[in-house]
mmCIF file with all atom_site columns, C-alpha atoms in Angstrom:
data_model
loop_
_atom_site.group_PDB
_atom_site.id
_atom_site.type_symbol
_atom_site.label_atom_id
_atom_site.label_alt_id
_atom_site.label_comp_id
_atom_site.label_asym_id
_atom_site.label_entity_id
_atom_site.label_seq_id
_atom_site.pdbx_PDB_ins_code
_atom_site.Cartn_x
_atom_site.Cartn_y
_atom_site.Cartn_z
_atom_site.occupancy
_atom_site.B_iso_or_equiv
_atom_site.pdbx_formal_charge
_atom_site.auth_seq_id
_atom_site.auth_comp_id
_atom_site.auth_asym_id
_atom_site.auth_atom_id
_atom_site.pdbx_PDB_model_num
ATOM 1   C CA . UNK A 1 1   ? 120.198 124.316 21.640  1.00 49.00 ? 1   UNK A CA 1
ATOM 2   C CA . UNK A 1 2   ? 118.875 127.793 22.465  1.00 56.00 ? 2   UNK A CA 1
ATOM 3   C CA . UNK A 1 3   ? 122.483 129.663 23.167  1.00 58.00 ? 3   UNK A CA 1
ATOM 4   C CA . UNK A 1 4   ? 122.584 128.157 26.593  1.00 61.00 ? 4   UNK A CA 1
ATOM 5   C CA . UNK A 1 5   ? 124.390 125.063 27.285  1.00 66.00 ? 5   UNK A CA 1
ATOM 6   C CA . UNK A 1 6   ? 121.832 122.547 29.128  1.00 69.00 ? 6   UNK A CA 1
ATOM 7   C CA . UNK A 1 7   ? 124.272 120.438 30.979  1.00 70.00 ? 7   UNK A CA 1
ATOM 8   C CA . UNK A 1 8   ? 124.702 123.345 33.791  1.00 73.00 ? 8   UNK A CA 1
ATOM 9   C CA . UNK A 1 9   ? 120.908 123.543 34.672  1.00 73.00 ? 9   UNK A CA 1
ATOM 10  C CA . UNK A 1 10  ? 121.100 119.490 34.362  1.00 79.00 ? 10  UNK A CA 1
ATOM 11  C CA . UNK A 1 11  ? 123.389 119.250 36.857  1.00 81.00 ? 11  UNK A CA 1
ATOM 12  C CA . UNK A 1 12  ? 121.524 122.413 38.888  1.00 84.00 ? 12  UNK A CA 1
ATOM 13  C CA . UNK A 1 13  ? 118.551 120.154 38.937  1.00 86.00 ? 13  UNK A CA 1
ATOM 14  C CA . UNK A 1 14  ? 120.339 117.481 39.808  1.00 88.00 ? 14  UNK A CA 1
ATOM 15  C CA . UNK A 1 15  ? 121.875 119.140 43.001  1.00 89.00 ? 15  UNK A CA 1
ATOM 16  C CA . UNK A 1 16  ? 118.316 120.582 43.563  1.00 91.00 ? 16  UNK A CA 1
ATOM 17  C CA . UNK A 1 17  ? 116.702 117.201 43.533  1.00 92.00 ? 17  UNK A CA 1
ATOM 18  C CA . UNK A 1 18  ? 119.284 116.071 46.113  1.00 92.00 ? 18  UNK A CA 1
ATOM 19  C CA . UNK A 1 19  ? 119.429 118.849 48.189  1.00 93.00 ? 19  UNK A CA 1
ATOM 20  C CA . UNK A 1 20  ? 115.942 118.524 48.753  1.00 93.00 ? 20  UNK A CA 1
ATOM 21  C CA . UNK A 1 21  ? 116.442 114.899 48.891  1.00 94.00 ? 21  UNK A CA 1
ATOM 22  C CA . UNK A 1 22  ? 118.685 114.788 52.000  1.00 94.00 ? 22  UNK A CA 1
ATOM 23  C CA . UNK A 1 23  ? 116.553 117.396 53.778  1.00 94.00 ? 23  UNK A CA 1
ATOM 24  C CA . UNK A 1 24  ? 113.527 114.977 53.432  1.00 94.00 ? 24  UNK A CA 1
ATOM 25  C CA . UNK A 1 25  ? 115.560 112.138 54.807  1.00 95.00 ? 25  UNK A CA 1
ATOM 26  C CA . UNK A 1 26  ? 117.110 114.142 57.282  1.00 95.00 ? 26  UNK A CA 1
ATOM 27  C CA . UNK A 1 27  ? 113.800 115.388 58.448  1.00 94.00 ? 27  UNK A CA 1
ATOM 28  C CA . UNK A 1 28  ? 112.177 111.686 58.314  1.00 95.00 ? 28  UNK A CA 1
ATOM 29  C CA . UNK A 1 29  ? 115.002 110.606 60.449  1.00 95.00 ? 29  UNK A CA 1
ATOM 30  C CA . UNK A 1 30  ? 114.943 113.205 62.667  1.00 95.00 ? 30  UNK A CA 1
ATOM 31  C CA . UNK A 1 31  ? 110.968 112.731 63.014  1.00 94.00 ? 31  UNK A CA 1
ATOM 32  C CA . UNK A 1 32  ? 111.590 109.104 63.654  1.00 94.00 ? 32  UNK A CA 1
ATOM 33  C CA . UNK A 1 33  ? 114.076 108.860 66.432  1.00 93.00 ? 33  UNK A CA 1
ATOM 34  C CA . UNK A 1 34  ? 111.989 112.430 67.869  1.00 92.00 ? 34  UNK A CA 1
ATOM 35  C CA . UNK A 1 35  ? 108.866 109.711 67.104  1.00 91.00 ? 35  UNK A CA 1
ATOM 36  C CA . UNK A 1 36  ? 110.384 106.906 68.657  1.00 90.00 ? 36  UNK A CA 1
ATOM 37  C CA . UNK A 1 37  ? 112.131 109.114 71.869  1.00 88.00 ? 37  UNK A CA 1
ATOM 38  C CA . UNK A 1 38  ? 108.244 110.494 72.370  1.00 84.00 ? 38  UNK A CA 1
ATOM 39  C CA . UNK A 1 39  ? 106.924 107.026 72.361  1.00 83.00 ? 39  UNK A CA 1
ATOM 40  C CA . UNK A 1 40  ? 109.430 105.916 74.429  1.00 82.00 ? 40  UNK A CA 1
ATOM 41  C CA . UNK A 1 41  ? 108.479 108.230 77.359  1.00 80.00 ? 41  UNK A CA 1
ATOM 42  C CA . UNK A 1 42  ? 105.380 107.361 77.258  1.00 79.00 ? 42  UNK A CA 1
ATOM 43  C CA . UNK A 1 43  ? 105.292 103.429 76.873  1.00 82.00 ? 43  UNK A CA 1
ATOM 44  C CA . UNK A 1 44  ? 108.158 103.265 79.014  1.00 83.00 ? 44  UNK A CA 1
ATOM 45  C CA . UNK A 1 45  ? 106.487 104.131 82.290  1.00 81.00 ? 45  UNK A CA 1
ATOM 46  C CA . UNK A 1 46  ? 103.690 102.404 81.158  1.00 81.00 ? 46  UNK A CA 1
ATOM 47  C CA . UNK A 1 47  ? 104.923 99.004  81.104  1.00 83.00 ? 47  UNK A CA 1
ATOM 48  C CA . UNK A 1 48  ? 107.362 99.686  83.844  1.00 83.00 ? 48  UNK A CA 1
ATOM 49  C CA . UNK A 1 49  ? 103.568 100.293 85.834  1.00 82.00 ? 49  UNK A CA 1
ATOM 50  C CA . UNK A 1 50  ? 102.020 97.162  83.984  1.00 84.00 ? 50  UNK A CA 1
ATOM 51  C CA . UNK A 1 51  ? 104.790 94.660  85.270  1.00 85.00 ? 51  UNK A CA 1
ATOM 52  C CA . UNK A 1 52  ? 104.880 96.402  89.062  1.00 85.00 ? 52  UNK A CA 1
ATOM 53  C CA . UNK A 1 53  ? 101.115 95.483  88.824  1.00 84.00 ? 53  UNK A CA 1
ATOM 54  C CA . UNK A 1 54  ? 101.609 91.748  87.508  1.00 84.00 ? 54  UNK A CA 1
ATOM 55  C CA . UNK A 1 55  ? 104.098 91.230  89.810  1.00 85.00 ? 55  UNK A CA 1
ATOM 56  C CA . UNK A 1 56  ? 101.390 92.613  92.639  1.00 83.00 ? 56  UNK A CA 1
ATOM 57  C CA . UNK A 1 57  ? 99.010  90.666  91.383  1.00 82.00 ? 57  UNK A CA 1
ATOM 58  C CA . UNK A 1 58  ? 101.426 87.382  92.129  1.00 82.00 ? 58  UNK A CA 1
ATOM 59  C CA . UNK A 1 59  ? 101.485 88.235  95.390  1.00 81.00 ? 59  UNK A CA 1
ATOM 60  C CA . UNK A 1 60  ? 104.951 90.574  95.590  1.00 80.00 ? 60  UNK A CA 1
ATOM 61  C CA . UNK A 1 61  ? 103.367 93.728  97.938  1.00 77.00 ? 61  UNK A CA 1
ATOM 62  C CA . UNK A 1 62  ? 106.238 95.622  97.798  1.00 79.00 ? 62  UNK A CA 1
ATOM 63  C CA . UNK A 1 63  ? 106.403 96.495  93.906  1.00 78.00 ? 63  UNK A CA 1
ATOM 64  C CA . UNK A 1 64  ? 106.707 100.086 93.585  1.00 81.00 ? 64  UNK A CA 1
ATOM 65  C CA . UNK A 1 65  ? 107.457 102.553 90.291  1.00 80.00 ? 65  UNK A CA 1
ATOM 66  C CA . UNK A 1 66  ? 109.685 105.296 89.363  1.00 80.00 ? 66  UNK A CA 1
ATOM 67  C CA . UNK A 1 67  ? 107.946 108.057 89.084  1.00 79.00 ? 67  UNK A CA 1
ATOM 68  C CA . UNK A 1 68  ? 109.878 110.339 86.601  1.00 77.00 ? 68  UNK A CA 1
ATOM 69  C CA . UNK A 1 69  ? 107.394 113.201 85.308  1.00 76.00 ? 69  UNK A CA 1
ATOM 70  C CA . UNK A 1 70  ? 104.824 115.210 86.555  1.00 77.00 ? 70  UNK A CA 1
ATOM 71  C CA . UNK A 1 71  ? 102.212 114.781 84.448  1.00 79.00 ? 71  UNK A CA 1
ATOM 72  C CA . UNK A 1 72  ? 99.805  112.367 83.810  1.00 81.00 ? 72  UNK A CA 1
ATOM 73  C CA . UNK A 1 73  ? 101.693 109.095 83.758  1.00 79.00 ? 73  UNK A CA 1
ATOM 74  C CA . UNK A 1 74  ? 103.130 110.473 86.942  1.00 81.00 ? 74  UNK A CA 1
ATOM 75  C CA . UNK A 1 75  ? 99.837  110.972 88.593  1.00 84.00 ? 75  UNK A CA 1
ATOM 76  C CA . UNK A 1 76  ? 99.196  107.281 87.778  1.00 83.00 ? 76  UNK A CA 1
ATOM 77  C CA . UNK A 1 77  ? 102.392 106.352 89.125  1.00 82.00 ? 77  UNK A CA 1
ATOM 78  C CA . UNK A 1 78  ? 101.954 107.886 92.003  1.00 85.00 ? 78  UNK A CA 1
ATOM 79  C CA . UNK A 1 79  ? 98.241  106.668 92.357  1.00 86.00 ? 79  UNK A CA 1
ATOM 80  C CA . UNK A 1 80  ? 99.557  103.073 91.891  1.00 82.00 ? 80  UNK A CA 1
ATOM 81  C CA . UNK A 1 81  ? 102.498 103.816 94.679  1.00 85.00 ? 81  UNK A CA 1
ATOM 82  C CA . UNK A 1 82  ? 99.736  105.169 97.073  1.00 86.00 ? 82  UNK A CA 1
ATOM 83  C CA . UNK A 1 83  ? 97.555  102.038 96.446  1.00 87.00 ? 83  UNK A CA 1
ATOM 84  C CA . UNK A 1 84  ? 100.263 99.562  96.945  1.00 86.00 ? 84  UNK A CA 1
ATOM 85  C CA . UNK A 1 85  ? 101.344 101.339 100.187 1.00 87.00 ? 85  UNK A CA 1
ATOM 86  C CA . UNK A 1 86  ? 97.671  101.377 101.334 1.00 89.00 ? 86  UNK A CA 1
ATOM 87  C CA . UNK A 1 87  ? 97.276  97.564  100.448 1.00 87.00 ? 87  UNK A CA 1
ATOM 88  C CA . UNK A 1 88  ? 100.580 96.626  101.967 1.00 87.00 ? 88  UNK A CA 1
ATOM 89  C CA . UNK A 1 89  ? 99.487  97.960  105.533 1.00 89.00 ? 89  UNK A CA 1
ATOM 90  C CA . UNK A 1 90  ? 95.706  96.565  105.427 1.00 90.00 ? 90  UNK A CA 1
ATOM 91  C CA . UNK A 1 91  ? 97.503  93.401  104.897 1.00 88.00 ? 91  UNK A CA 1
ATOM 92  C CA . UNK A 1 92  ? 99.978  93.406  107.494 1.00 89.00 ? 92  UNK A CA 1
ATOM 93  C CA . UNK A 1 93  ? 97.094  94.909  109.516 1.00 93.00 ? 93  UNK A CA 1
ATOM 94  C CA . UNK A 1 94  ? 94.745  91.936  108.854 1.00 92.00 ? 94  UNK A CA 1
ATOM 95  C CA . UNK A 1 95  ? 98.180  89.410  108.655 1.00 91.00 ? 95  UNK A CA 1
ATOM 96  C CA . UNK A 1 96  ? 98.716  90.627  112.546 1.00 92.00 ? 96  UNK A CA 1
ATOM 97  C CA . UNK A 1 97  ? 94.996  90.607  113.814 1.00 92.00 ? 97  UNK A CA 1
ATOM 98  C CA . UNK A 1 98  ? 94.591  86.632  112.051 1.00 93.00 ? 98  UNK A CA 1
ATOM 99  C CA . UNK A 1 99  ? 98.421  85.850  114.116 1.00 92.00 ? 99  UNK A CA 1
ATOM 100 C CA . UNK A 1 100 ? 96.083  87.036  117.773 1.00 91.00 ? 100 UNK A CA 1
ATOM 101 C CA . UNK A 1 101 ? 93.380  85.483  116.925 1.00 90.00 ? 101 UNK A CA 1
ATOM 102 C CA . UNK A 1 102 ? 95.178  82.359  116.346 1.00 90.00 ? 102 UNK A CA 1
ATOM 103 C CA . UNK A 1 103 ? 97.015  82.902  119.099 1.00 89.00 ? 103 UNK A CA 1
ATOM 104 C CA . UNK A 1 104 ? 94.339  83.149  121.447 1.00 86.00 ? 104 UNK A CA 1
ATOM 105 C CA . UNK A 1 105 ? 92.230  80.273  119.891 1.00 84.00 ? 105 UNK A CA 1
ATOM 106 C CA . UNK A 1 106 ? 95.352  77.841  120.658 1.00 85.00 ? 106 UNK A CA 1
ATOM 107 C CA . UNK A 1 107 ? 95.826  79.262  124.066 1.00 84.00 ? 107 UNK A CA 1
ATOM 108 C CA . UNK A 1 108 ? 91.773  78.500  124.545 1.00 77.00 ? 108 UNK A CA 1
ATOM 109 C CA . UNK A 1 109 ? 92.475  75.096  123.034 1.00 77.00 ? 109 UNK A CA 1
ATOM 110 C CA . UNK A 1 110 ? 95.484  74.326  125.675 1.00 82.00 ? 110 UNK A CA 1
ATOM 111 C CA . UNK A 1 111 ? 93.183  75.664  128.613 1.00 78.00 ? 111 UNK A CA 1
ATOM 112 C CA . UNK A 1 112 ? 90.712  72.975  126.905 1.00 74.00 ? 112 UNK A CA 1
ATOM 113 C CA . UNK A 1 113 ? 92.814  70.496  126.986 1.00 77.00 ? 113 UNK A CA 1
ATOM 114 C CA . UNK A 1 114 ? 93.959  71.357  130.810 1.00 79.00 ? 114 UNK A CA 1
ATOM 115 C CA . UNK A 1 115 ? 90.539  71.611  131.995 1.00 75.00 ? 115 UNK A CA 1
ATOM 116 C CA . UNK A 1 116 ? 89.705  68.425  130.608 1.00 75.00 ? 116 UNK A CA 1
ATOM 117 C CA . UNK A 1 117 ? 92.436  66.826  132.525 1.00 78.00 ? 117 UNK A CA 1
ATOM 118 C CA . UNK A 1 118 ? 91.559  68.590  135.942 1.00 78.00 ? 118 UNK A CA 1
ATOM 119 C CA . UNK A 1 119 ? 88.028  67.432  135.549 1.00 76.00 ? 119 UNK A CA 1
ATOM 120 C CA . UNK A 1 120 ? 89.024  63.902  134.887 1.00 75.00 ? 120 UNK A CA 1
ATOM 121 C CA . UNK A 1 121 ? 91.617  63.984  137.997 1.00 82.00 ? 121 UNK A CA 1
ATOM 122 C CA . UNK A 1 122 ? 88.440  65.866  140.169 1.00 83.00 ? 122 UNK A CA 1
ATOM 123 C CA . UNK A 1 123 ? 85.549  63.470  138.536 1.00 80.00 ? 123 UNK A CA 1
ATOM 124 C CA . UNK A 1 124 ? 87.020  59.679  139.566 1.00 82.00 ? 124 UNK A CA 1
ATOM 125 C CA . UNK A 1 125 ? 87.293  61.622  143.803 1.00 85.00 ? 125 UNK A CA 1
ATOM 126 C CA . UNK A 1 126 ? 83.821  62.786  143.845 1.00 84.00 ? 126 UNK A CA 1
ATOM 127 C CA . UNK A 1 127 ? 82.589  59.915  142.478 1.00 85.00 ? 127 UNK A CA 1
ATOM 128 C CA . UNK A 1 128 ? 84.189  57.768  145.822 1.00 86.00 ? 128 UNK A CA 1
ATOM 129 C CA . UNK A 1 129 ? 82.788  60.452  147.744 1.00 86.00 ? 129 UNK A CA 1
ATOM 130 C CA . UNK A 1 130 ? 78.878  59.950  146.744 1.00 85.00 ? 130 UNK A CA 1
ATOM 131 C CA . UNK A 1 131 ? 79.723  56.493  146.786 1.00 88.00 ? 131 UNK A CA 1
ATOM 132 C CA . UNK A 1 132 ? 81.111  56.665  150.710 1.00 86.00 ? 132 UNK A CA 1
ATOM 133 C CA . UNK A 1 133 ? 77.938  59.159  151.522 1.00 85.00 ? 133 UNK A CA 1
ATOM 134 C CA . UNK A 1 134 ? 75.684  56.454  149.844 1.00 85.00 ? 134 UNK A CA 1
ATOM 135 C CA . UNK A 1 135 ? 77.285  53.680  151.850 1.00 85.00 ? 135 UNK A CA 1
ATOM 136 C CA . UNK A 1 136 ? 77.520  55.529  155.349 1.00 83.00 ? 136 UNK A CA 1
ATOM 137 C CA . UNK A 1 137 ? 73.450  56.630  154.833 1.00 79.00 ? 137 UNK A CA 1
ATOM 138 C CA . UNK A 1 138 ? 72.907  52.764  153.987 1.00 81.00 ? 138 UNK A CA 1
ATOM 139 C CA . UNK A 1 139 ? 74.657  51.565  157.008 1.00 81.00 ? 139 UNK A CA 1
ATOM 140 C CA . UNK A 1 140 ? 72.841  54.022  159.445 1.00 78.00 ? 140 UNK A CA 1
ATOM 141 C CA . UNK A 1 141 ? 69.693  53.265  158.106 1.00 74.00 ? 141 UNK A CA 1
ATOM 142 C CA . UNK A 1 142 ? 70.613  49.531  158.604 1.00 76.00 ? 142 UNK A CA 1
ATOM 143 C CA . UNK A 1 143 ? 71.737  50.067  162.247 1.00 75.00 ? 143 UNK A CA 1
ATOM 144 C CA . UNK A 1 144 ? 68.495  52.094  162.833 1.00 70.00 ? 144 UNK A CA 1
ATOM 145 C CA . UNK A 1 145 ? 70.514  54.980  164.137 1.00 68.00 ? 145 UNK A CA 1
ATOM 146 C CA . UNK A 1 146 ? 67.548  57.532  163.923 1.00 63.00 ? 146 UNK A CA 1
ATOM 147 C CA . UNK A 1 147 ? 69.894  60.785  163.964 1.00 66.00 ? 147 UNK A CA 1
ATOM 148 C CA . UNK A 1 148 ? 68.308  63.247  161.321 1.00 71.00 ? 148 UNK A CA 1
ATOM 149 C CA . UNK A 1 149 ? 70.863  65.600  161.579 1.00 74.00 ? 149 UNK A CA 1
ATOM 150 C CA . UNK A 1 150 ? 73.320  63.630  160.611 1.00 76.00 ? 150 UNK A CA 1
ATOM 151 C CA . UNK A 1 151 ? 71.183  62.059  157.790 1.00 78.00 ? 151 UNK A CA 1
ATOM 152 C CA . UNK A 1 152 ? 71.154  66.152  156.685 1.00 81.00 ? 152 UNK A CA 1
ATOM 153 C CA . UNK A 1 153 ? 74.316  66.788  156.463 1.00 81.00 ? 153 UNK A CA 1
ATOM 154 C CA . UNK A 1 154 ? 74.997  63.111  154.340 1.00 81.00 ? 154 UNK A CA 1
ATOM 155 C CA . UNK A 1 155 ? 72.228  64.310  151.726 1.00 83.00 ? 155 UNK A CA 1
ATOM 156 C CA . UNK A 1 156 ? 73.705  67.774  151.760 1.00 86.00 ? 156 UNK A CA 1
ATOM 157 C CA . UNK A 1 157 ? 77.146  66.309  151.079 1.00 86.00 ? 157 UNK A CA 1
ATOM 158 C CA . UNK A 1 158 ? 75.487  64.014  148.761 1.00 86.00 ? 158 UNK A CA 1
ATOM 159 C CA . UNK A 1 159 ? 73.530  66.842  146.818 1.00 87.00 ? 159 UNK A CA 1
ATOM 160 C CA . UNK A 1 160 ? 76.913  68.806  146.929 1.00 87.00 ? 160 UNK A CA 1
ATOM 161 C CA . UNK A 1 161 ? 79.509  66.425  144.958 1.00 87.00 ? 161 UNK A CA 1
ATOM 162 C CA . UNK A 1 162 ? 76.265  65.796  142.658 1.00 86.00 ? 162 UNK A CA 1
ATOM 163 C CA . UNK A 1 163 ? 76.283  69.662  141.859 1.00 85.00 ? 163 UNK A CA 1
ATOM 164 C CA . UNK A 1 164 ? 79.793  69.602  141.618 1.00 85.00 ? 164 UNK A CA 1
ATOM 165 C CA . UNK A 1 165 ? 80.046  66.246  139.355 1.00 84.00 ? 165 UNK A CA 1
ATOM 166 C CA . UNK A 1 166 ? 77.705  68.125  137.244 1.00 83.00 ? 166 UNK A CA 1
ATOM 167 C CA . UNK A 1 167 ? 79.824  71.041  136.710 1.00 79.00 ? 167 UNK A CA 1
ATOM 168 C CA . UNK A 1 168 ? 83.063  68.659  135.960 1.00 79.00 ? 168 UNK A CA 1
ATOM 169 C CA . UNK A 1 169 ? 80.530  67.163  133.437 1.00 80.00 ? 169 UNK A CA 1
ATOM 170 C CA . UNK A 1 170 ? 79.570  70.316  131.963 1.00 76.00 ? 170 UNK A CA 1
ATOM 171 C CA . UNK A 1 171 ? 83.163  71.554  132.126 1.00 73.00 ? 171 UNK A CA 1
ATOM 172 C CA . UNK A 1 172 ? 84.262  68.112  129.856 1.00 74.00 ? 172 UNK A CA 1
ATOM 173 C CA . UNK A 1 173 ? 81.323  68.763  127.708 1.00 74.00 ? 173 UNK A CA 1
ATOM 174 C CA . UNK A 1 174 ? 82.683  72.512  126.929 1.00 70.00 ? 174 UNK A CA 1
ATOM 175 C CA . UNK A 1 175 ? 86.280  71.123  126.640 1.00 67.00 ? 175 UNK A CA 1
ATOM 176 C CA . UNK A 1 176 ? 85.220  68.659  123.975 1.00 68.00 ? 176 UNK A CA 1
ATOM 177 C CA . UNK A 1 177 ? 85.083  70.523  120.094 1.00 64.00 ? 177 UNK A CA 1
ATOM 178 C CA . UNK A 1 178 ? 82.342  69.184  118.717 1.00 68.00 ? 178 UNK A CA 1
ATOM 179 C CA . UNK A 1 179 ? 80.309  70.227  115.470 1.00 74.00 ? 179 UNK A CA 1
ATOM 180 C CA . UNK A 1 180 ? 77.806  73.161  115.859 1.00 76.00 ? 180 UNK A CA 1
ATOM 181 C CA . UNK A 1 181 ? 74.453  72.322  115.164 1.00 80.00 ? 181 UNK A CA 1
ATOM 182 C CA . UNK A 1 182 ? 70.941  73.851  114.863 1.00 86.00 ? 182 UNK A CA 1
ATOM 183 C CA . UNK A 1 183 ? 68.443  72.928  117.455 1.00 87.00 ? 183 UNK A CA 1
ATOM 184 C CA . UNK A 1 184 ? 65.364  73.998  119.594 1.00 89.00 ? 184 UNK A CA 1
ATOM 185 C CA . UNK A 1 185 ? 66.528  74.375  122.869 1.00 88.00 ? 185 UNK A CA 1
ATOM 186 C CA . UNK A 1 186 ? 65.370  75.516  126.638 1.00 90.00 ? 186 UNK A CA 1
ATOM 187 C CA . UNK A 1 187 ? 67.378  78.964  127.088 1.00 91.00 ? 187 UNK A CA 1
ATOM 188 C CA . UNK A 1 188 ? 66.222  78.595  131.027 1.00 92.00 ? 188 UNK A CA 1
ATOM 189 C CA . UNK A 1 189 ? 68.300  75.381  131.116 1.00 87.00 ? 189 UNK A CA 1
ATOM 190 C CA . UNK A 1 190 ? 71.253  77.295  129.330 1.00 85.00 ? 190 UNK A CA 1
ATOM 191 C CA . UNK A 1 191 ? 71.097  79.951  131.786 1.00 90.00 ? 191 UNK A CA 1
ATOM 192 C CA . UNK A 1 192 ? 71.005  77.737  134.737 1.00 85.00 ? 192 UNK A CA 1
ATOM 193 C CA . UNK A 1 193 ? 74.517  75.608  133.374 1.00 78.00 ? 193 UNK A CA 1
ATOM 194 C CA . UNK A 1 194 ? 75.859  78.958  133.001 1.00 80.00 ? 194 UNK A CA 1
ATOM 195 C CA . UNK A 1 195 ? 75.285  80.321  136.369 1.00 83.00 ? 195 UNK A CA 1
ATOM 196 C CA . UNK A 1 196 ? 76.549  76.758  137.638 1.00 74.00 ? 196 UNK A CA 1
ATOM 197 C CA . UNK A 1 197 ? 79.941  77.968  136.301 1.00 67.00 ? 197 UNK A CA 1
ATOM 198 C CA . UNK A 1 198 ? 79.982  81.354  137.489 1.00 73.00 ? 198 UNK A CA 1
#
């Protein structure tokens, strides 16, 4: 005991010590939730962008983000937005082109199919022609009927329904799918079935 009570500047300290106290909590509080609303904005957006891009990766085109900001979480929205739209169309590009070409590839398999069956129905008459040609030239020879004019024009019908058995033949040998396969082969003989058609 000086001359000065010390309960007064015990209880000054006191308030001191909690004053100063409060602020610090106040401020760690305050630097927390400031903390954890800065943190927020940024790993918000973030995962917002890493489940549009799971969800694109499944196979869901049309995921999309919010782009909120302008900065750079934004520009990586935006970049992701601009990515999916670009993918989107490429695929619905290359979706429509694979539709055509299946579309044409089944009508070429139906016009196949139909020129198999007209070259059957053609192949079994032309046939009973050579065979009628064969028979009539057999009979005139046989008779001794020495006409050769009329011997030409049996060996030109004869040579004809030949020529045109072997396009039904080559048309039923295009008709048919078969394997492709790797060989040597005459490219004079390829031309020649090819002008046949034409």
């Amino acid at each position: 005991y000086v001359g000065l009570l010390e309960d007064k500047f015990v209880d000054m300290e006191k308030e001191t010590i909690w004053f100063f106290l409060s602020i610090t909590i106040i401020g760690v509080i305050t630097a927390l939730g400031l903390a954890y609303f800065l943190a927020n904005s940024i790993t918000r957006p973030l995962r917002n962008l890493a489940q549009a891009a799971h969800k694109f990766a499944e196979g869901d085109l049309g995921q999309k983000v919010a782009v909120e900001s302008g900065d750079e979480i934004g520009e990586v929205g935006n970049a992701f937005n601009l990515m999916v739209t670009s993918i989107k169309e490429r695929d619905d590009k290359l979706k429509q082109q694979t539709q055509q070409v299946v579309f044409r590839s089944d009508r070429l398999a139906m016009i196949g199919q139909l020129a198999a069956g007209v070259a059957h129905e053609i192949n079994n008459p032309l046939a009973g022609i050579r065979t009628y040609v064969k028979l009539i030239n057999k009979e005139i020879g046989e008779m001794g009927i020495a006409d050769n004019d009329f011997q030409k024009y049996l060996n030109l019908m004869d040579r004809e329904t030949l020529r045109c058995s072997e396009v039904v033949r080559n048309l039923l040998n295009f008709a048919r799918q078969t394997e492709p396969r790797l060989q040597m082969i005459d490219v004079n003989s390829v031309i020649k079935e090819a002008l046949a058609f034409t």
